[in-house]
Coordinates of C-alpha atoms and ligand atoms in Angstrom, one line a residue:
M84 CA -14.0 -11.2 -1.6
K85 CA -12.0 -13.8 -3.6
K86 CA -11.5 -11.1 -6.3
F87 CA -10.3 -8.7 -3.6
L88 CA -7.8 -11.3 -2.3
N89 CA -6.6 -12.1 -5.8
E90 CA -6.1 -8.4 -6.6
F91 CA -4.4 -7.9 -3.3
K92 CA -2.1 -10.9 -3.9
E93 CA -1.3 -9.6 -7.3
F94 CA -0.5 -6.2 -5.9
A95 CA 1.6 -7.6 -3.1
M96 CA 3.5 -9.8 -5.6
K97 CA 3.9 -7.4 -8.5
G98 CA 3.8 -4.0 -6.7
N99 CA 7.1 -2.6 -5.9
M100 CA 8.1 -1.1 -2.6
I101 CA 7.4 2.5 -3.7
D102 CA 3.8 1.7 -4.6
M103 CA 3.4 -0.1 -1.2
S104 CA 5.0 2.9 0.7
I105 CA 2.7 5.3 -1.1
G106 CA -0.3 3.1 -0.2
V107 CA 0.8 2.9 3.5
V108 CA 1.5 6.6 3.7
I109 CA -1.8 7.6 2.1
G110 CA -3.5 4.9 4.3
A111 CA -2.0 6.4 7.4
A112 CA -3.1 9.9 6.5
F113 CA -6.6 8.7 5.7
G114 CA -6.5 6.7 9.0
K115 CA -6.1 10.0 10.9
I116 CA -9.0 11.6 9.0
I117 CA -11.1 8.5 9.6
T118 CA -10.3 8.4 13.3
G119 CA -11.4 12.1 13.5
L120 CA -14.5 11.3 11.6
T121 CA -15.5 8.4 13.8
D122 CA -14.7 10.3 17.0
C123 CA -16.7 13.3 15.9
I124 CA -19.6 11.7 14.0
I125 CA -19.8 8.0 14.3
T126 CA -19.3 7.5 18.0
P127 CA -21.8 10.2 19.0
L128 CA -24.1 8.7 16.4
I129 CA -23.8 5.3 18.0
A130 CA -24.6 6.9 21.3
L131 CA -27.6 8.6 19.8
I132 CA -28.8 5.3 18.3
I133 CA -28.4 3.4 21.6
N134 CA -30.2 6.3 23.3
A135 CA -33.0 6.1 20.9
I136 CA -33.4 2.3 21.5
F137 CA -32.9 2.2 25.3
H138 CA -34.2 5.7 26.1
V139 CA -31.3 6.7 28.4
E140 CA -32.0 10.0 30.2
S141 CA -28.7 11.8 29.5
T142 CA -27.0 11.4 26.1
D143 CA -23.8 12.9 27.5
Q144 CA -23.8 10.4 30.3
L145 CA -24.3 7.5 27.9
F146 CA -21.7 8.9 25.5
S147 CA -19.1 9.1 28.2
S148 CA -20.0 5.7 29.5
I149 CA -19.6 4.0 26.1
V150 CA -16.4 6.0 25.3
V151 CA -14.5 5.9 28.6
G152 CA -15.9 2.9 30.4
P153 CA -16.4 0.9 32.6
F154 CA -17.0 -0.9 29.3
P155 CA -15.7 1.4 26.6
V156 CA -17.7 -0.3 23.8
G157 CA -17.8 2.9 21.8
Q158 CA -14.0 2.8 21.6
L159 CA -14.1 -0.7 20.3
I160 CA -16.9 0.0 17.8
S161 CA -15.0 3.2 16.7
T162 CA -11.8 1.2 16.3
V163 CA -13.6 -1.5 14.2
I164 CA -15.2 1.2 12.0
D165 CA -11.9 2.9 11.7
F166 CA -10.3 -0.3 10.5
L167 CA -13.1 -1.1 8.1
I168 CA -13.0 2.3 6.5
T169 CA -9.2 2.4 6.4
A170 CA -9.2 -1.0 4.8
M171 CA -11.7 0.1 2.2
V172 CA -9.7 3.3 1.5
L173 CA -6.5 1.3 1.2
F174 CA -8.2 -1.2 -1.1
A175 CA -9.4 1.7 -3.3
I176 CA -5.8 3.0 -3.4
V177 CA -4.4 -0.5 -4.2
K178 CA -7.1 -0.8 -6.9
A179 CA -6.2 2.6 -8.4
I180 CA -2.5 1.7 -8.4
N181 CA -3.3 -1.6 -10.0
E182 CA -5.3 0.1 -12.7
I183 CA -2.6 2.7 -13.3
Q184 CA 0.0 -0.1 -13.6
T185 CA -2.3 -2.1 -16.0
L186 CA -2.7 1.1 -18.1
G187 CA 1.0 1.5 -18.2
H188 CA 1.5 -2.1 -19.3
K189 CA -1.1 -1.7 -22.0
E190 CA 0.6 1.5 -23.3
A191 CA 3.9 -0.3 -23.3
E192 CA 2.5 -3.2 -25.2
E193 CA 0.9 -0.8 -27.8
E194 CA 4.3 0.9 -28.2
A195 CA 5.9 -2.4 -28.6
A196 CA 3.6 -3.3 -31.5
P197 CA 5.7 -4.3 -34.5
T198 CA 6.5 -1.6 -37.0
T199 CA 8.8 -3.8 -39.0
K200 CA 8.7 -7.3 -40.5
V201 CA 11.3 -9.6 -41.9
C202 CA 11.6 -10.0 -45.6
P203 CA 10.9 -13.7 -46.5
Y204 CA 13.6 -13.6 -49.2
C205 CA 16.6 -11.9 -47.7
K206 CA 15.5 -11.9 -44.0
S207 CA 16.2 -8.2 -43.7
E208 CA 14.1 -6.1 -41.4
I209 CA 11.7 -3.9 -43.5
A210 CA 8.8 -1.6 -42.8
I211 CA 5.6 -3.4 -41.9
D212 CA 3.6 -1.9 -44.8
A213 CA 6.4 -2.3 -47.4
V214 CA 5.3 -4.1 -50.6
K215 CA 8.8 -4.2 -52.0
C216 CA 11.9 -5.1 -50.1
P217 CA 14.5 -2.3 -50.1
H218 CA 17.3 -4.8 -49.7
C219 CA 16.6 -7.5 -52.3
T220 CA 13.9 -5.7 -54.3
S221 CA 11.6 -8.8 -53.9
D222 CA 7.8 -8.2 -53.9
V223 CA 6.5 -8.8 -50.4
E224 CA 3.0 -8.8 -49.1
Ligands
LIG519 ZN1 14.5 -8.7 -49.0

């Protein structure tokens, strides 16, 4: 959980607005799918589980009672599950973006690896694997 928070903080601090927008848009899209999923599968499943525990006569009656009320617990449970799944999906997206960014940074660092060195005698920039300076003809390591 601490790692999660740190990574999120890092993302929130370093991530630019485009990354964030992508995350939010994908999250919203996933949110709709997840809402559909919970409405179609998880809520009826909760009804079935409750039915199995309490042996209610009619599953339809129970289902409608937990979804529409008088105490729409099903709605609340669905919303909580929606939130949890959406948060997990968002975190996965955030993590993926973080990894892509880290990869990008690593590549940039590798590209920035020195290809030249400075001649200790004339201070000219010479090839990293040069053994003789082309400027002052000194022997270099
Ligand atoms: Zn030199």
